[in-house]
mmCIF file of C-alpha atoms in Angstrom:
data_model
loop_
_atom_site.group_PDB
_atom_site.id
_atom_site.type_symbol
_atom_site.label_atom_id
_atom_site.label_comp_id
_atom_site.label_asym_id
_atom_site.label_seq_id
_atom_site.Cartn_x
_atom_site.Cartn_y
_atom_site.Cartn_z
ATOM 1 C CA MET A 352 -6.805 -38.981 26.476
ATOM 2 C CA LYS A 353 -4.486 -41.268 24.507
ATOM 3 C CA PRO A 354 -3.220 -39.829 21.224
ATOM 4 C CA PRO A 355 -4.614 -41.653 18.235
ATOM 5 C CA ARG A 356 -2.468 -44.478 16.959
ATOM 6 C CA PHE A 357 -1.914 -43.030 13.480
ATOM 7 C CA LEU A 358 -0.413 -39.870 15.021
ATOM 8 C CA LEU A 359 2.126 -41.939 16.924
ATOM 9 C CA GLY A 360 2.882 -43.791 13.697
ATOM 10 C CA ALA A 361 3.389 -40.549 11.825
ATOM 11 C CA LEU A 362 5.689 -39.252 14.557
ATOM 12 C CA PHE A 363 7.709 -42.460 14.440
ATOM 13 C CA ALA A 364 8.008 -42.229 10.647
ATOM 14 C CA LEU A 365 9.184 -38.622 10.970
ATOM 15 C CA VAL A 366 11.874 -39.539 13.513
ATOM 16 C CA VAL A 367 13.068 -42.452 11.407
ATOM 17 C CA GLN A 368 13.176 -40.307 8.291
ATOM 18 C CA SER A 369 15.025 -37.440 9.960
ATOM 19 C CA ASN A 370 17.667 -39.942 11.025
ATOM 20 C CA ALA A 371 18.020 -41.424 7.557
ATOM 21 C CA PRO A 372 20.993 -39.319 6.326
ATOM 22 C CA ALA A 373 23.079 -40.591 9.237
ATOM 23 C CA TRP A 374 23.346 -43.962 7.492
ATOM 24 C CA ALA A 375 24.807 -43.449 4.067
ATOM 25 C CA VAL A 376 24.633 -47.175 3.391
ATOM 26 C CA ASN A 377 20.992 -47.697 2.509
ATOM 27 C CA PRO A 378 19.237 -50.865 3.620
ATOM 28 C CA ASP A 379 18.564 -51.879 0.011
ATOM 29 C CA GLU A 380 22.305 -51.911 -0.707
ATOM 30 C CA ARG A 381 23.178 -54.348 2.058
ATOM 31 C CA LEU A 382 24.100 -57.924 1.322
ATOM 32 C CA SER A 383 22.349 -60.710 3.172
ATOM 33 C CA ASP A 384 25.644 -62.546 3.777
ATOM 34 C CA PRO A 385 27.109 -60.866 6.913
ATOM 35 C CA GLY A 386 30.667 -61.907 5.993
ATOM 36 C CA LEU A 387 30.522 -60.298 2.550
ATOM 37 C CA GLU A 388 28.681 -57.267 3.922
ATOM 38 C CA GLY A 389 31.409 -56.844 6.563
ATOM 39 C CA ARG A 390 34.118 -56.916 3.880
ATOM 40 C CA ALA A 391 32.082 -54.495 1.766
ATOM 41 C CA ARG A 392 31.797 -52.049 4.687
ATOM 42 C CA ALA A 393 35.534 -52.309 5.419
ATOM 43 C CA LEU A 394 36.401 -51.697 1.739
ATOM 44 C CA SER A 395 33.941 -48.813 1.463
ATOM 45 C CA LYS A 396 35.662 -47.092 4.371
ATOM 46 C CA GLU A 397 38.973 -47.204 2.466
ATOM 47 C CA LEU A 398 37.579 -45.739 -0.747
ATOM 48 C CA ARG A 399 37.315 -42.018 -1.316
ATOM 49 C CA CYS A 400 34.104 -40.495 -2.574
ATOM 50 C CA MET A 401 35.393 -38.684 -5.660
ATOM 51 C CA VAL A 402 32.609 -36.098 -5.509
ATOM 52 C CA CYS A 403 33.064 -35.005 -1.895
ATOM 53 C CA GLN A 404 36.775 -35.973 -1.762
ATOM 54 C CA ASN A 405 37.159 -35.922 2.008
ATOM 55 C CA GLU A 406 34.583 -38.576 2.793
ATOM 56 C CA SER A 407 34.712 -42.295 2.240
ATOM 57 C CA ILE A 408 32.050 -43.809 0.023
ATOM 58 C CA ASP A 409 30.798 -45.513 3.180
ATOM 59 C CA ASP A 410 29.973 -42.105 4.715
ATOM 60 C CA SER A 411 28.845 -40.259 1.632
ATOM 61 C CA ASN A 412 25.332 -39.686 0.382
ATOM 62 C CA ALA A 413 26.531 -38.727 -3.091
ATOM 63 C CA ASP A 414 24.945 -40.553 -5.985
ATOM 64 C CA LEU A 415 28.306 -41.724 -7.307
ATOM 65 C CA ALA A 416 29.238 -43.059 -3.856
ATOM 66 C CA HIS A 417 26.041 -45.091 -3.878
ATOM 67 C CA ASP A 418 26.933 -46.548 -7.294
ATOM 68 C CA LEU A 419 30.441 -47.394 -6.124
ATOM 69 C CA ARG A 420 29.124 -49.103 -2.961
ATOM 70 C CA VAL A 421 26.839 -51.204 -5.127
ATOM 71 C CA ILE A 422 29.763 -52.094 -7.416
ATOM 72 C CA VAL A 423 31.903 -53.092 -4.408
ATOM 73 C CA ARG A 424 29.127 -55.450 -3.281
ATOM 74 C CA GLN A 425 28.532 -56.845 -6.766
ATOM 75 C CA ARG A 426 32.195 -57.628 -7.218
ATOM 76 C CA LEU A 427 32.471 -59.271 -3.805
ATOM 77 C CA THR A 428 29.398 -61.343 -4.537
ATOM 78 C CA ALA A 429 30.966 -62.342 -7.862
ATOM 79 C CA GLY A 430 33.924 -63.720 -5.906
ATOM 80 C CA ASP A 431 36.496 -60.909 -6.111
ATOM 81 C CA SER A 432 39.121 -60.643 -3.385
ATOM 82 C CA ASP A 433 39.432 -57.361 -1.463
ATOM 83 C CA GLN A 434 42.592 -56.596 -3.450
ATOM 84 C CA GLN A 435 40.771 -57.153 -6.747
ATOM 85 C CA VAL A 436 38.023 -54.728 -5.725
ATOM 86 C CA LEU A 437 40.601 -52.070 -4.802
ATOM 87 C CA ALA A 438 42.422 -52.720 -8.099
ATOM 88 C CA TYR A 439 39.149 -52.232 -9.974
ATOM 89 C CA MET A 440 38.675 -48.825 -8.352
ATOM 90 C CA ARG A 441 42.309 -47.799 -8.839
ATOM 91 C CA ALA A 442 42.163 -48.646 -12.539
ATOM 92 C CA ARG A 443 39.352 -46.095 -12.916
ATOM 93 C CA TYR A 444 40.063 -43.424 -10.338
ATOM 94 C CA GLY A 445 43.785 -43.782 -9.657
ATOM 95 C CA ASP A 446 45.557 -43.902 -6.304
ATOM 96 C CA PHE A 447 43.502 -40.907 -5.174
ATOM 97 C CA VAL A 448 40.504 -43.188 -4.663
ATOM 98 C CA LEU A 449 42.368 -44.886 -1.802
ATOM 99 C CA LEU A 450 42.044 -42.904 1.424
ATOM 100 C CA LYS A 451 45.297 -44.535 2.583
ATOM 101 C CA PRO A 452 47.808 -43.953 -0.208
ATOM 102 C CA PRO A 453 49.981 -46.932 -1.210
ATOM 103 C CA VAL A 454 53.719 -46.863 -0.460
ATOM 104 C CA ASP A 455 55.413 -46.446 -3.842
ATOM 105 C CA LYS A 456 57.875 -44.164 -5.598
ATOM 106 C CA ALA A 457 55.366 -41.335 -5.941
ATOM 107 C CA THR A 458 54.404 -41.376 -2.251
ATOM 108 C CA TRP A 459 57.827 -41.915 -0.658
ATOM 109 C CA VAL A 460 58.053 -38.221 0.215
ATOM 110 C CA LEU A 461 54.617 -38.421 1.824
ATOM 111 C CA TRP A 462 55.372 -41.504 3.898
ATOM 112 C CA PHE A 463 59.022 -40.966 4.791
ATOM 113 C CA GLY A 464 59.359 -37.184 4.422
ATOM 114 C CA PRO A 465 58.484 -36.435 8.078
ATOM 115 C CA PHE A 466 61.081 -38.933 9.324
ATOM 116 C CA ALA A 467 63.676 -37.535 6.924
ATOM 117 C CA VAL A 468 62.980 -34.011 8.230
ATOM 118 C CA LEU A 469 63.272 -35.297 11.816
ATOM 119 C CA LEU A 470 66.639 -36.958 11.064
ATOM 120 C CA LEU A 471 67.849 -33.867 9.228
ATOM 121 C CA GLY A 472 66.859 -31.631 12.144
ATOM 122 C CA GLY A 473 68.568 -33.997 14.576
ATOM 123 C CA ALA A 474 71.735 -33.976 12.459
ATOM 124 C CA VAL A 475 71.726 -30.168 12.293
ATOM 125 C CA ILE A 476 71.352 -29.906 16.071
ATOM 126 C CA GLY A 477 73.988 -32.614 16.570
ATOM 127 C CA ILE A 478 76.501 -30.855 14.344
ATOM 128 C CA ALA A 479 75.705 -27.479 15.895
ATOM 129 C CA THR A 480 76.334 -28.803 19.417
ATOM 130 C CA ARG A 481 79.432 -30.770 18.360
ATOM 131 C CA PHE A 482 81.170 -27.749 16.850
ATOM 132 C CA ARG A 483 80.015 -25.193 19.390
ATOM 133 C CA ARG A 484 82.961 -23.394 20.986
ATOM 134 C CA PRO A 485 82.802 -24.077 24.706
ATOM 135 C CA VAL A 486 81.906 -20.987 26.696
ATOM 136 C CA PRO A 487 85.053 -19.981 28.625
ATOM 137 C CA PRO A 488 84.654 -20.278 32.396
ATOM 138 C CA ALA A 489 83.867 -16.981 34.061
ATOM 139 C CA PRO A 490 86.926 -15.298 35.562
ATOM 140 C CA PRO A 491 86.893 -15.138 39.353
ATOM 141 C CA LEU A 492 85.398 -12.024 40.903
ATOM 142 C CA SER A 493 87.718 -9.178 41.663
ATOM 143 C CA GLU A 494 87.819 -7.845 45.222
ATOM 144 C CA ASP A 495 85.646 -4.910 44.220
ATOM 145 C CA GLU A 496 83.034 -7.186 42.677
ATOM 146 C CA ALA A 497 83.034 -9.527 45.667
ATOM 147 C CA ARG A 498 82.382 -6.602 47.959
ATOM 148 C CA GLN A 499 79.585 -5.297 45.674
ATOM 149 C CA LEU A 500 78.005 -8.743 45.706
ATOM 150 C CA GLN A 501 78.119 -8.986 49.467
ATOM 151 C CA THR A 502 76.554 -5.537 49.788
ATOM 152 C CA LEU A 503 73.750 -6.516 47.416
ATOM 153 C CA LEU A 504 73.099 -9.803 49.225
ATOM 154 C CA LYS A 505 72.951 -8.115 52.634
ATOM 155 C CA SER A 506 70.830 -5.137 51.563
ATOM 156 C CA GLU A 507 67.148 -5.163 52.415
ATOM 157 C CA PRO A 508 64.858 -6.214 49.580
ATOM 158 C CA ASP A 509 63.389 -3.282 47.729
ATOM 159 C CA PRO A 510 59.989 -2.577 49.364
ATOM 160 C CA SER A 511 58.438 -1.691 45.998
ATOM 161 C CA MET B 262 83.948 -3.603 35.648
ATOM 162 C CA SER B 263 80.499 -5.129 35.898
ATOM 163 C CA LEU B 264 79.389 -8.693 36.512
ATOM 164 C CA HIS B 265 78.576 -9.359 32.852
ATOM 165 C CA ASP B 266 81.863 -8.500 31.269
ATOM 166 C CA HIS B 267 82.983 -12.025 30.501
ATOM 167 C CA VAL B 268 80.323 -12.388 27.748
ATOM 168 C CA PRO B 269 81.907 -11.030 24.554
ATOM 169 C CA PRO B 270 79.805 -8.048 23.482
ATOM 170 C CA GLY B 271 77.968 -8.311 20.157
ATOM 171 C CA ARG B 272 78.467 -12.064 19.847
ATOM 172 C CA PRO B 273 75.702 -13.838 21.748
ATOM 173 C CA PHE B 274 76.284 -17.128 19.853
ATOM 174 C CA PRO B 275 79.511 -18.975 19.157
ATOM 175 C CA ARG B 276 81.071 -18.312 15.776
ATOM 176 C CA GLY B 277 80.553 -21.815 14.371
ATOM 177 C CA ALA B 278 76.751 -21.689 14.758
ATOM 178 C CA ARG B 279 76.221 -18.507 12.735
ATOM 179 C CA PRO B 280 74.838 -19.928 9.435
ATOM 180 C CA PHE B 281 72.196 -21.827 11.380
ATOM 181 C CA TYR B 282 70.285 -18.624 12.196
ATOM 182 C CA LEU B 283 69.253 -18.546 8.556
ATOM 183 C CA ILE B 284 67.598 -21.978 8.626
ATOM 184 C CA PRO B 285 64.229 -20.882 10.078
ATOM 185 C CA ILE B 286 64.067 -17.956 7.673
ATOM 186 C CA ILE B 287 64.904 -20.129 4.667
ATOM 187 C CA GLY B 288 62.397 -22.715 5.881
ATOM 188 C CA PHE B 289 59.699 -20.076 6.240
ATOM 189 C CA VAL B 290 60.316 -18.702 2.757
ATOM 190 C CA ALA B 291 60.290 -22.218 1.272
ATOM 191 C CA LEU B 292 57.000 -23.102 2.976
ATOM 192 C CA PHE B 293 55.521 -19.754 1.956
ATOM 193 C CA VAL B 294 56.339 -20.443 -1.707
ATOM 194 C CA VAL B 295 55.005 -24.023 -1.549
ATOM 195 C CA PHE B 296 51.739 -22.979 0.088
ATOM 196 C CA SER B 297 51.240 -19.965 -2.186
ATOM 197 C CA LEU B 298 51.600 -22.212 -5.228
ATOM 198 C CA GLY B 299 49.305 -24.802 -3.623
ATOM 199 C CA LEU B 300 46.574 -22.222 -3.032
ATOM 200 C CA ARG B 301 46.381 -21.457 -6.729
ATOM 201 C CA LYS B 302 45.552 -25.047 -7.603
ATOM 202 C CA ASP B 303 41.945 -26.175 -7.840
ATOM 203 C CA PRO B 304 41.673 -29.336 -5.723
ATOM 204 C CA ALA B 305 38.781 -30.539 -7.891
ATOM 205 C CA ILE B 306 41.018 -30.875 -10.949
ATOM 206 C CA LEU B 307 42.752 -34.212 -10.754
ATOM 207 C CA PRO B 308 44.523 -36.144 -13.455
ATOM 208 C CA SER B 309 42.575 -39.088 -14.766
ATOM 209 C CA ALA B 310 43.911 -42.556 -14.053
ATOM 210 C CA LEU B 311 43.071 -43.421 -17.666
ATOM 211 C CA ILE B 312 45.269 -40.827 -19.405
ATOM 212 C CA ASP B 313 47.072 -42.455 -22.354
ATOM 213 C CA LYS B 314 45.184 -45.686 -21.743
ATOM 214 C CA PRO B 315 42.631 -47.150 -24.129
ATOM 215 C CA ALA B 316 39.062 -46.001 -23.557
ATOM 216 C CA PRO B 317 37.073 -48.619 -21.658
ATOM 217 C CA SER B 318 35.101 -51.271 -23.434
ATOM 218 C CA PHE B 319 31.443 -50.304 -23.795
ATOM 219 C CA ASP B 320 28.524 -50.458 -26.196
ATOM 220 C CA LEU B 321 25.649 -48.112 -25.403
ATOM 221 C CA PRO B 322 22.278 -47.781 -27.156
ATOM 222 C CA PRO B 323 21.279 -44.586 -29.008
ATOM 223 C CA LEU B 324 19.236 -41.824 -27.368
ATOM 224 C CA LEU B 325 17.840 -40.415 -30.602
ATOM 225 C CA ALA B 326 16.177 -42.098 -33.560
ATOM 226 C CA ASP B 327 18.311 -40.244 -36.105
ATOM 227 C CA ARG B 328 21.732 -40.568 -34.418
ATOM 228 C CA PRO B 329 23.635 -43.779 -33.676
ATOM 229 C CA GLY B 330 24.680 -44.831 -30.162
ATOM 230 C CA LEU B 331 28.286 -45.156 -29.089
ATOM 231 C CA ALA B 332 30.661 -48.067 -28.551
ATOM 232 C CA GLN B 333 34.380 -48.395 -27.887
ATOM 233 C CA ARG B 334 35.061 -49.298 -31.534
ATOM 234 C CA ASP B 335 33.560 -45.954 -32.679
ATOM 235 C CA LEU B 336 36.359 -44.087 -30.928
ATOM 236 C CA LYS B 337 39.036 -45.272 -33.352
ATOM 237 C CA GLY B 338 40.120 -43.543 -36.547
ATOM 238 C CA LYS B 339 40.226 -39.842 -35.647
ATOM 239 C CA PRO B 340 40.497 -37.702 -32.527
ATOM 240 C CA VAL B 341 37.069 -37.060 -30.980
ATOM 241 C CA LEU B 342 35.489 -35.470 -27.929
ATOM 242 C CA VAL B 343 33.345 -37.592 -25.641
ATOM 243 C CA ASN B 344 31.031 -35.429 -23.544
ATOM 244 C CA PHE B 345 29.018 -36.787 -20.624
ATOM 245 C CA PHE B 346 25.850 -34.799 -19.952
ATOM 246 C CA ALA B 347 22.417 -35.113 -18.378
ATOM 247 C CA SER B 348 19.193 -33.153 -18.621
ATOM 248 C CA TRP B 349 19.185 -32.729 -14.820
ATOM 249 C CA CYS B 350 22.618 -31.126 -14.798
ATOM 250 C CA ALA B 351 22.691 -27.322 -14.657
ATOM 251 C CA PRO B 352 26.293 -26.775 -15.840
ATOM 252 C CA CYS B 353 25.429 -28.937 -18.879
ATOM 253 C CA ARG B 354 23.013 -26.200 -19.915
ATOM 254 C CA GLU B 355 25.752 -23.600 -19.473
ATOM 255 C CA GLU B 356 28.186 -25.470 -21.690
ATOM 256 C CA ALA B 357 25.590 -26.172 -24.411
ATOM 257 C CA PRO B 358 26.389 -22.974 -26.402
ATOM 258 C CA VAL B 359 30.117 -23.785 -26.277
ATOM 259 C CA LEU B 360 29.463 -27.306 -27.582
ATOM 260 C CA ALA B 361 27.114 -25.937 -30.248
ATOM 261 C CA GLY B 362 29.769 -23.473 -31.407
ATOM 262 C CA LEU B 363 32.424 -26.177 -31.518
ATOM 263 C CA ALA B 364 30.112 -28.509 -33.457
ATOM 264 C CA ALA B 365 29.278 -25.732 -35.947
ATOM 265 C CA SER B 366 32.988 -24.998 -36.483
ATOM 266 C CA GLY B 367 33.461 -28.600 -37.633
ATOM 267 C CA ALA B 368 36.794 -28.755 -35.786
ATOM 268 C CA VAL B 369 36.077 -32.123 -34.209
ATOM 269 C CA ALA B 370 33.414 -34.822 -33.955
ATOM 270 C CA ILE B 371 31.606 -34.626 -30.602
ATOM 271 C CA TYR B 372 30.003 -37.723 -29.148
ATOM 272 C CA GLY B 373 27.567 -37.431 -26.240
ATOM 273 C CA ILE B 374 26.707 -39.847 -23.461
ATOM 274 C CA ASP B 375 23.511 -39.118 -21.544
ATOM 275 C CA TYR B 376 24.412 -40.042 -17.956
ATOM 276 C CA LYS B 377 21.806 -41.603 -15.618
ATOM 277 C CA ASP B 378 18.981 -39.727 -17.239
ATOM 278 C CA ASN B 379 15.395 -40.256 -18.212
ATOM 279 C CA PRO B 380 15.641 -40.721 -22.025
ATOM 280 C CA VAL B 381 12.527 -38.614 -22.583
ATOM 281 C CA ALA B 382 14.055 -35.756 -20.596
ATOM 282 C CA GLY B 383 17.357 -36.288 -22.399
ATOM 283 C CA ARG B 384 15.708 -35.972 -25.819
ATOM 284 C CA LYS B 385 13.819 -32.881 -24.668
ATOM 285 C CA PHE B 386 17.089 -31.364 -23.419
ATOM 286 C CA LEU B 387 18.709 -31.739 -26.863
ATOM 287 C CA GLU B 388 15.554 -30.526 -28.590
ATOM 288 C CA ILE B 389 15.561 -27.298 -26.583
ATOM 289 C CA LEU B 390 19.309 -26.602 -26.470
ATOM 290 C CA GLY B 391 20.261 -28.086 -29.834
ATOM 291 C CA ASN B 392 22.167 -31.275 -30.525
ATOM 292 C CA PRO B 393 25.926 -30.836 -30.975
ATOM 293 C CA TYR B 394 26.571 -34.600 -31.052
ATOM 294 C CA GLN B 395 27.162 -36.847 -34.056
ATOM 295 C CA ARG B 396 26.474 -39.820 -31.835
ATOM 296 C CA VAL B 397 24.396 -39.785 -28.640
ATOM 297 C CA ALA B 398 24.274 -42.793 -26.334
ATOM 298 C CA VAL B 399 22.371 -43.568 -23.151
ATOM 299 C CA ASP B 400 24.258 -44.675 -20.047
ATOM 300 C CA ALA B 401 21.246 -45.358 -17.864
ATOM 301 C CA ALA B 402 23.129 -47.273 -15.145
ATOM 302 C CA GLY B 403 26.133 -44.953 -15.173
ATOM 303 C CA ARG B 404 28.547 -47.883 -15.403
ATOM 304 C CA THR B 405 30.326 -46.755 -18.556
ATOM 305 C CA ALA B 406 30.822 -43.396 -16.858
ATOM 306 C CA ILE B 407 32.484 -45.125 -13.902
ATOM 307 C CA ASP B 408 34.671 -47.092 -16.351
ATOM 308 C CA PHE B 409 35.787 -43.712 -17.726
ATOM 309 C CA GLY B 410 36.560 -42.580 -14.169
ATOM 310 C CA LEU B 411 33.841 -39.930 -14.224
ATOM 311 C CA TYR B 412 33.267 -37.847 -11.076
ATOM 312 C CA GLY B 413 30.138 -36.089 -12.247
ATOM 313 C CA VAL B 414 28.516 -34.414 -15.218
ATOM 314 C CA PRO B 415 29.465 -32.558 -17.278
ATOM 315 C CA GLU B 416 32.807 -34.057 -18.118
ATOM 316 C CA THR B 417 34.634 -34.052 -21.428
ATOM 317 C CA TYR B 418 37.304 -36.447 -22.668
ATOM 318 C CA ILE B 419 39.649 -36.130 -25.631
ATOM 319 C CA VAL B 420 40.125 -39.522 -27.288
ATOM 320 C CA ASP B 421 42.868 -39.886 -29.902
ATOM 321 C CA ALA B 422 42.751 -41.713 -33.244
ATOM 322 C CA LYS B 423 43.903 -44.941 -31.612
ATOM 323 C CA GLY B 424 41.045 -44.834 -29.130
ATOM 324 C CA ALA B 425 43.177 -43.799 -26.131
ATOM 325 C CA ILE B 426 42.005 -41.200 -23.610
ATOM 326 C CA ARG B 427 44.348 -38.215 -23.771
ATOM 327 C CA TYR B 428 42.673 -35.579 -21.613
ATOM 328 C CA ARG B 429 39.866 -35.224 -19.109
ATOM 329 C CA LEU B 430 38.095 -31.932 -18.413
ATOM 330 C CA PRO B 431 35.871 -32.092 -15.330
ATOM 331 C CA GLY B 432 33.067 -29.548 -15.233
ATOM 332 C CA ALA B 433 31.573 -27.340 -17.902
ATOM 333 C CA LEU B 434 33.305 -26.330 -21.107
ATOM 334 C CA THR B 435 33.768 -22.577 -21.303
ATOM 335 C CA PRO B 436 35.086 -20.417 -24.141
ATOM 336 C CA GLU B 437 38.240 -20.011 -22.017
ATOM 337 C CA ASN B 438 39.042 -23.654 -21.314
ATOM 338 C CA LEU B 439 38.055 -24.554 -24.867
ATOM 339 C CA GLN B 440 40.755 -22.167 -26.134
ATOM 340 C CA SER B 441 43.385 -22.988 -23.536
ATOM 341 C CA GLU B 442 42.926 -26.742 -22.961
ATOM 342 C CA ILE B 443 40.812 -28.462 -25.599
ATOM 343 C CA LEU B 444 41.630 -26.874 -28.969
ATOM 344 C CA PRO B 445 45.457 -26.920 -28.640
ATOM 345 C CA ARG B 446 45.402 -30.609 -27.669
ATOM 346 C CA LEU B 447 43.033 -31.463 -30.515
ATOM 347 C CA ALA B 448 45.180 -29.558 -32.990
ATOM 348 C CA ALA B 449 48.283 -31.442 -31.840
ATOM 349 C CA LEU B 450 46.474 -34.788 -32.181
ATOM 350 C CA GLN B 451 45.110 -33.904 -35.613
ATOM 351 C CA ARG B 452 48.588 -33.000 -36.866
ATOM 352 C CA GLN B 453 49.847 -36.462 -35.996
ATOM 353 C CA PRO B 454 49.546 -38.938 -38.871
#
């Protein structure tokens, strides 16, 4: 017996709905122009959701993230450049809204700190090796020692 | 005499390298201090990008019949608190007694902005919990909130007499943060001519 059509429909609706949270960008937010929509998606991936903090607004289901995605699209539609959209967000939420922090005075330590530590470590190792006193060559074995060594080399290996 | 005698006893490293042993220990202590201090910080508390900048331009309609709405020009003249709230926000209920107490003390004018709320629910909220606001505006679209750099409700801003944002408190007002953060800043602003 074939299952009634409405049951299949209901099942389909259930599957579609259970998948819905996987797409944070809702269909009603999307722009019809694929070029603008592509820029909007790329920008949304660079902007932090201020509520969840470790997600981009492109990934987040938060209400504020939705509002910010809509604003990104409105500004692009109004003719803003990508830089102008980012500037709009930075004016309100500061550098923290950018998932990739800008290179400026406040973030020099963040960007160049690891390299500075690497150079510093290299310098320390370099200086340490440069000024290390060479280990004096081992004095030759005395007759006694040479004999001991020969005995040890010739002896059977310890069975244990 | 054994085979190992040519290594000077008690000095496994050359003399010149001695101070370098301390580097890992110093590094560990430094990292320990940095991380211990970092753990005490609440990552949710971030400085606003708008500190010491003029409040954004806005003009919002009133929520109540007997109280005016709020616009940027209303923020000039004296230091005020701008409090974003919503009827659907649980911490807003928690901070209501603190706001009511502050309003009753007459220490400062408190202006409210009802964020992305049903106006009927918003009015009901103030009816039940009491209205601490001299002005109450409706931000139905939440755009003014975004212009303020709001993360979520409740959030409270101190705006000085020139209309510049001086402080942002994310989350609910409590008797503690009122005493430690809000009142001292207000007092300092009110002392200024």
